[in-house]
XYZ file of C-alpha atoms in Angstrom:
492
model
C 90.426 34.641 58.475
C 91.828 37.893 57.314
C 92.407 40.873 59.775
C 89.640 43.244 60.116
C 89.847 46.373 57.980
C 90.243 49.734 59.271
C 86.504 50.407 58.552
C 85.560 47.601 60.803
C 87.085 48.967 63.954
C 84.244 50.094 66.257
C 83.991 53.629 67.567
C 81.651 55.111 70.123
C 78.891 57.252 68.273
C 78.873 60.987 68.760
C 76.993 62.217 71.716
C 73.310 62.152 70.854
C 71.759 65.575 70.074
C 69.347 66.894 72.849
C 66.908 67.837 70.112
C 64.083 65.399 69.185
C 64.021 64.062 65.766
C 60.735 65.033 64.289
C 59.063 64.835 60.848
C 55.907 66.031 59.377
C 54.191 62.752 60.416
C 55.322 62.838 64.146
C 58.134 61.648 66.314
C 60.285 59.007 64.548
C 61.495 56.039 66.625
C 65.203 55.953 67.618
C 67.343 53.150 66.245
C 67.178 50.187 68.355
C 63.953 51.297 70.094
C 61.006 48.878 70.683
C 57.921 49.633 68.630
C 54.520 49.373 70.174
C 51.740 47.461 68.526
C 50.168 50.446 67.267
C 53.389 51.578 65.247
C 53.267 51.331 61.749
C 55.386 48.816 59.958
C 58.771 49.717 58.708
C 59.094 51.077 55.276
C 60.382 48.882 52.560
C 63.535 50.648 52.353
C 63.992 50.501 56.111
C 63.330 46.763 55.801
C 65.897 46.427 53.135
C 68.533 48.436 55.305
C 68.178 45.752 57.924
C 69.482 43.100 55.603
C 72.762 42.630 53.740
C 72.533 44.455 50.568
C 73.623 42.259 47.576
C 77.232 42.523 46.242
C 78.493 44.234 49.454
C 80.610 42.651 52.157
C 79.021 42.332 55.624
C 80.442 45.015 57.857
C 82.049 43.432 61.019
C 80.902 44.711 64.324
C 82.541 44.371 67.624
C 80.140 42.822 70.239
C 77.203 44.770 69.153
C 79.104 48.164 69.042
C 77.996 50.950 66.722
C 79.624 51.851 63.423
C 82.762 53.900 63.537
C 81.869 57.614 62.758
C 83.625 59.410 60.018
C 85.762 62.494 60.509
C 83.107 64.522 58.950
C 80.760 63.260 61.936
C 83.466 64.191 64.392
C 83.922 67.599 63.073
C 80.211 68.406 62.983
C 79.858 67.167 66.630
C 82.758 69.372 67.755
C 81.417 72.437 65.791
C 78.000 71.961 67.466
C 79.822 71.761 70.842
C 81.842 74.794 70.079
C 78.761 76.691 69.313
C 77.156 75.751 72.592
C 80.296 77.161 74.349
C 80.656 80.521 72.654
C 76.994 81.359 71.835
C 75.681 83.940 74.427
C 72.615 83.217 76.351
C 69.475 85.120 75.637
C 68.550 88.115 77.814
C 67.236 87.283 81.159
C 68.719 83.706 81.140
C 70.652 82.743 84.174
C 73.649 80.268 83.638
C 75.202 78.659 86.623
C 78.931 79.216 86.894
C 79.174 75.618 87.870
C 77.324 74.121 84.980
C 79.182 71.055 83.582
C 81.474 71.731 80.623
C 80.604 70.142 77.302
C 82.279 66.891 76.578
C 85.520 67.122 74.240
C 85.529 65.406 70.954
C 86.900 61.806 71.276
C 89.982 60.569 69.399
C 89.467 57.601 67.122
C 90.900 54.301 68.403
C 94.186 53.002 66.908
C 93.572 50.647 63.936
C 93.615 47.090 65.233
C 95.127 45.613 62.112
C 98.175 47.887 62.170
C 97.889 48.504 58.365
C 100.316 51.500 57.454
C 97.578 53.159 55.420
C 95.017 52.897 58.222
C 97.611 54.264 60.793
C 98.353 57.257 58.485
C 94.615 58.059 58.129
C 94.265 57.504 61.806
C 96.943 59.890 62.527
C 95.465 62.504 60.248
C 92.082 62.114 62.031
C 93.707 62.589 65.389
C 95.416 65.773 64.128
C 92.110 67.120 62.971
C 90.364 66.348 66.334
C 93.341 68.020 68.252
C 92.851 71.206 66.381
C 89.168 71.126 67.177
C 89.898 70.573 70.847
C 92.390 73.422 70.932
C 89.809 75.714 69.361
C 87.155 74.710 71.916
C 89.439 75.139 74.842
C 90.663 78.494 73.652
C 87.176 79.881 73.398
C 86.217 78.323 76.748
C 89.307 79.496 78.732
C 90.156 82.928 77.234
C 88.387 84.731 80.155
C 89.900 82.490 82.911
C 92.911 84.392 84.346
C 94.754 81.411 85.502
C 94.571 79.922 82.084
C 96.397 82.918 80.322
C 100.026 83.673 80.116
C 101.584 86.346 82.283
C 101.095 89.806 80.886
C 104.509 90.984 81.826
C 107.171 88.248 81.948
C 109.518 90.857 83.715
C 107.149 90.975 86.649
C 107.206 87.205 86.707
C 111.098 87.307 86.822
C 111.181 90.031 89.458
C 108.917 88.159 92.002
C 109.821 84.613 92.488
C 109.405 83.248 95.986
C 106.034 82.568 97.791
C 107.051 85.011 100.516
C 107.920 87.804 97.911
C 104.633 87.257 96.365
C 102.695 87.619 99.547
C 104.588 90.732 100.439
C 104.039 92.367 96.984
C 100.336 91.445 96.728
C 99.691 92.934 100.191
C 101.541 96.240 99.101
C 99.676 96.198 95.823
C 96.350 96.785 97.582
C 97.308 100.463 97.998
C 98.364 101.321 94.355
C 96.072 102.631 91.754
C 96.067 103.637 88.174
C 95.538 107.295 87.422
C 94.173 108.615 84.120
C 93.291 111.696 82.245
C 89.573 111.766 81.278
C 89.420 112.956 77.598
C 86.541 115.060 76.101
C 84.981 111.984 74.637
C 84.944 110.368 78.043
C 87.772 107.905 77.265
C 90.348 107.286 80.008
C 94.104 107.752 79.062
C 96.367 106.251 81.602
C 99.141 108.425 82.870
C 100.888 106.969 85.932
C 100.499 105.111 89.254
C 99.334 106.490 92.513
C 99.837 105.378 96.264
C 97.020 105.397 98.726
C 98.636 106.944 101.583
C 95.855 108.141 103.975
C 92.175 107.234 104.495
C 89.566 108.407 106.812
C 85.852 108.474 107.544
C 83.848 111.503 108.156
C 80.914 111.990 110.661
C 78.339 110.821 108.094
C 80.275 107.404 107.730
C 81.599 108.217 104.193
C 85.163 107.038 103.455
C 87.813 109.255 101.909
C 91.344 108.684 100.736
C 94.481 110.640 99.814
C 96.520 109.584 96.955
C 100.085 110.604 96.332
C 101.361 110.469 92.723
C 103.714 112.007 90.199
C 103.096 115.743 89.906
C 103.551 115.796 86.074
C 100.021 114.580 85.734
C 98.738 118.075 86.628
C 101.611 120.304 85.925
C 103.943 120.965 83.181
C 107.436 122.860 83.208
C 106.770 123.481 86.875
C 103.345 125.156 86.228
C 99.692 123.831 86.775
C 98.136 122.700 83.563
C 95.557 125.173 82.195
C 93.026 123.927 81.644
C 93.475 121.239 84.562
C 92.650 117.775 83.108
C 89.908 115.748 84.653
C 91.403 112.861 86.621
C 89.997 109.274 87.417
C 91.437 106.603 89.579
C 91.197 102.870 88.809
C 91.200 100.857 92.005
C 93.080 97.441 92.191
C 89.941 95.420 91.492
C 90.262 96.928 88.004
C 86.498 97.541 87.925
C 85.900 100.533 90.252
C 86.833 103.847 88.527
C 86.389 107.003 90.596
C 86.633 110.673 89.887
C 89.625 112.269 91.602
C 90.184 115.853 92.747
C 93.543 117.599 92.917
C 94.182 119.103 96.341
C 97.890 120.108 96.035
C 100.945 119.666 94.072
C 104.534 120.459 94.591
C 106.953 120.547 91.555
C 110.121 120.520 93.606
C 109.203 117.227 95.317
C 107.477 115.778 92.175
C 104.287 115.011 94.254
C 100.647 115.596 93.676
C 97.901 114.904 96.191
C 94.478 113.714 95.040
C 91.270 113.128 96.871
C 88.718 110.285 96.148
C 85.608 109.096 97.823
C 85.494 105.416 98.748
C 82.633 103.025 99.427
C 84.857 100.776 101.541
C 88.192 101.244 103.328
C 91.295 99.981 101.777
C 94.067 97.831 103.285
C 97.321 99.861 103.446
C 100.973 98.803 103.897
C 103.298 100.050 106.475
C 105.064 103.386 105.721
C 108.663 103.513 107.068
C 111.688 105.746 106.794
C 113.482 106.474 103.620
C 115.489 103.912 101.554
C 119.050 103.005 102.535
C 121.813 102.921 99.978
C 122.450 99.438 98.793
C 119.194 98.239 99.819
C 117.112 95.824 97.761
C 113.702 97.055 96.762
C 110.686 96.231 94.598
C 109.107 98.887 92.340
C 105.347 98.393 92.047
C 103.188 99.927 89.513
C 99.896 99.570 87.272
C 99.643 99.627 83.579
C 97.183 101.097 81.351
C 94.710 98.259 82.296
C 95.451 98.624 86.018
C 97.376 95.260 86.003
C 100.229 94.915 88.564
C 103.654 95.384 87.312
C 106.901 94.989 89.325
C 110.632 95.286 89.069
C 113.387 94.207 91.460
C 116.592 96.363 92.049
C 118.843 98.137 94.542
C 119.272 101.610 95.755
C 122.465 102.558 94.080
C 125.499 103.898 95.980
C 125.151 107.088 93.866
C 124.013 110.681 94.273
C 123.903 113.420 91.708
C 124.498 117.010 92.974
C 121.385 119.180 92.423
C 120.047 117.114 89.452
C 117.131 119.110 88.059
C 117.403 121.252 91.023
C 116.780 118.142 93.449
C 119.469 117.086 95.804
C 117.177 114.583 97.565
C 116.984 111.930 94.581
C 118.174 108.428 95.260
C 118.676 106.125 92.182
C 117.545 102.707 91.207
C 119.555 100.005 89.616
C 116.499 98.646 87.668
C 114.145 100.262 85.190
C 110.777 101.207 86.348
C 107.727 99.228 84.646
C 105.077 100.569 82.482
C 103.061 103.198 84.443
C 105.948 103.378 86.838
C 105.857 107.201 87.548
C 104.457 107.559 90.887
C 105.089 103.856 91.691
C 105.521 102.469 95.024
C 108.964 101.444 96.219
C 108.973 98.929 98.996
C 111.587 96.740 100.901
C 111.757 92.915 101.409
C 109.183 93.195 104.258
C 106.661 95.270 102.081
C 107.381 98.476 104.068
C 106.902 101.510 101.763
C 110.397 103.429 101.332
C 109.600 105.878 98.574
C 108.003 106.856 95.194
C 109.544 105.998 91.860
C 110.199 108.643 89.137
C 111.431 108.259 85.645
C 114.778 109.903 85.140
C 117.683 109.362 82.770
C 120.063 107.636 82.957
C 118.809 105.942 86.128
C 115.077 106.091 87.595
C 114.928 108.165 90.742
C 113.327 107.681 93.974
C 111.842 110.285 96.455
C 112.130 109.128 100.019
C 108.745 108.326 101.723
C 109.906 110.248 104.856
C 110.242 113.486 102.545
C 106.766 112.810 101.085
C 105.178 112.439 104.465
C 106.851 115.623 105.744
C 105.338 117.434 102.822
C 101.929 115.962 103.321
C 101.802 116.597 107.112
C 103.080 120.170 106.440
C 100.331 120.857 103.909
C 97.627 119.367 106.098
C 98.774 121.539 109.025
C 99.450 124.837 107.178
C 97.999 124.383 103.744
C 101.348 124.903 102.212
C 104.895 123.473 102.293
C 107.915 125.579 102.871
C 111.610 124.874 102.528
C 114.739 127.180 102.746
C 116.438 128.061 99.430
C 119.978 126.784 100.160
C 121.369 127.507 96.738
C 124.393 125.288 97.170
C 124.882 121.938 95.249
C 126.711 119.390 97.491
C 127.648 115.594 97.678
C 128.166 113.753 100.805
C 131.784 112.789 101.721
C 130.820 109.209 102.551
C 129.733 108.509 98.939
C 132.758 109.789 97.305
C 135.270 107.555 95.688
C 137.497 105.894 98.147
C 140.701 107.582 96.858
C 139.024 110.977 97.154
C 137.920 110.224 100.610
C 141.674 109.350 101.542
C 142.921 112.592 99.999
C 140.229 114.549 101.981
C 141.002 112.658 105.230
C 144.470 114.230 105.040
C 142.913 117.457 106.303
C 141.290 115.653 109.208
C 137.902 115.471 107.408
C 135.834 112.302 107.669
C 132.338 113.550 106.940
C 130.292 116.403 105.662
C 129.428 117.804 102.185
C 131.718 118.499 99.307
C 130.583 121.730 97.408
C 129.916 120.870 93.670
C 128.255 124.204 92.627
C 127.223 127.559 94.146
C 124.307 129.349 92.611
C 123.324 131.323 95.663
C 125.050 134.790 95.016
C 124.941 135.584 98.792
C 126.898 132.332 99.519
C 129.353 133.345 96.814
C 129.834 136.811 98.537
C 130.501 134.944 101.688
C 133.318 133.072 100.095
C 131.769 129.569 99.606
C 133.064 128.176 96.326
C 133.236 124.928 94.406
C 135.725 122.389 96.059
C 135.027 123.630 99.622
C 133.926 121.011 102.276
C 131.093 121.908 104.464
C 131.664 119.909 107.633
C 128.509 120.857 109.295
C 124.972 122.417 108.744
C 123.685 124.019 111.982
C 125.880 121.467 113.778
C 124.774 118.485 111.689
C 127.403 116.700 109.493
C 126.646 113.087 109.377
C 123.602 113.261 106.875
C 122.879 111.798 103.659
C 121.299 114.162 101.022
C 117.733 112.813 101.600
C 118.217 113.242 105.195
C 119.581 116.877 104.581
C 116.390 117.591 102.666
C 114.094 116.288 105.518
C 116.103 118.498 107.922
C 115.610 121.526 105.615
C 111.817 120.689 105.571
C 111.784 120.685 109.429
C 113.149 124.308 109.000
C 110.354 125.143 106.836
C 107.963 123.948 109.486
C 109.303 126.086 111.936
C 109.038 129.059 109.487
C 105.396 128.386 108.932
C 104.782 128.120 112.639
C 106.070 131.556 113.324
C 107.244 133.501 110.141
C 107.955 136.773 112.180
C 110.345 135.286 114.638
C 111.683 132.216 112.818
C 115.583 132.227 112.423
C 116.039 132.782 108.845
C 119.811 131.908 108.521
C 121.842 128.737 108.489
C 125.216 128.301 110.083
C 127.848 126.437 108.300
C 131.361 125.170 109.057
C 133.337 125.509 105.745
C 136.771 124.113 105.136
C 138.950 125.403 102.111
C 141.111 122.295 100.996
C 143.617 124.484 99.213
C 144.671 126.618 102.251
C 143.475 124.182 104.972
C 141.527 127.127 106.575
C 138.213 126.330 108.247
C 135.795 129.103 109.134
C 132.258 129.520 110.404
C 129.751 131.144 107.895
C 126.205 132.366 108.740
C 124.166 132.071 105.416
C 120.835 134.163 105.242
C 118.222 132.072 103.572
C 114.791 132.726 102.278
C 111.876 130.256 102.486
C 109.901 129.289 99.400
C 106.426 128.226 99.969
C 104.837 128.030 96.567
C 103.901 124.838 94.885
C 105.058 125.814 91.394
C 108.708 125.315 90.382
C 111.349 127.852 91.036
C 113.184 128.507 87.775
C 115.988 130.641 88.844
C 117.817 131.785 91.888
C 118.474 135.552 92.272
C 119.086 138.394 94.760
C 115.667 139.845 94.610
C 113.474 136.557 94.641
C 110.330 136.569 96.884
């Protein structure tokens, strides 16, 4: 007896349709069903179909199994299932999220006779079924987040260990996406914000203060006119709230926004400023409010008075999309600063400086700082060879003068190349720490403007002559939020 041909291999029939088969005369009996006595006799053509037609070979069946469906039947079945997956329900229809998924199309069985031509056809059919299955799964799973590829592979690369993921996700509860609202009502994402304070009023309503990058509301040191409407998208990516500007400070690159909340948010810990060489994560939200992250270090680098700002620290990594105003955290999830785009290295403003500004604004409705007017670098961050040369003068710490643009300081003999060994008796300070100290002088000034001491005592060493002198430098306090574009004798 010859081996069974490819067409004789049994296959399960496609899943029966849920629709009843009706005709003009009523319901047709299913194949293999039992007719009642009142049923009409089968039509002659039906009788003939039950017998073997002349001239045709009897089709072999396997133990009562059905005929093998063709690829056309398989494709039609898959098409109908696909339609059931992607067709929206009618209004008012409730679909359970736990409804069973439609069955996938089945692959045909391997030809029993092993004929090369049959195997080739079988392989082609399997390929067609695979394409249908992939199409069904793509439509079914496209809205399931765990089935999609990461939106930003650099974030995946930056956050690897389980502990890092827990730390980052906890901190990410406090970062939001901030946008301009255009005239047509559309949102144009601008930057990231950090929820830094929240409170509840006497009526039980919740409020929050967001700190973000000042350029969202100002340009060239001046408030935008007209001021754009602002909106905040919360981490759930669904809640969008109107935001109100309450303060900005161009020198420190910060803007404070107020929002109303329905529930309180989970906030991370806020610590002191970053440390040089410390590993950090930069967290931000892109235009769709999705989390973006980068890993880097705080560089052993400082730039004297870059853009008029001595307090910048610098990152070894790029900041992600939407990274202006992004959160900088350490390995324990403690907030250390706010990221700002800057070339060639992204900058960080210390969280201690930001908190001092916010506290001063909340207390006095303004922020004040003395206009020092001298660009300096700390001795401890100089090249080791320069440190050795300076140590020959008995100097182990302090600040190297890079630039003097305060004419009063020039008149007092302070010039480039001098070393300031102490400022009001303080010498072992980094530039961010020096900025915090100057802000504390601003606090004292706002507390008592009339009686506040308005000068700074400096100990200055001239390296050429080796002479060290004490200098009392009169200073003025600047308490405006807009940028100071120049330094002159008659400034207010």
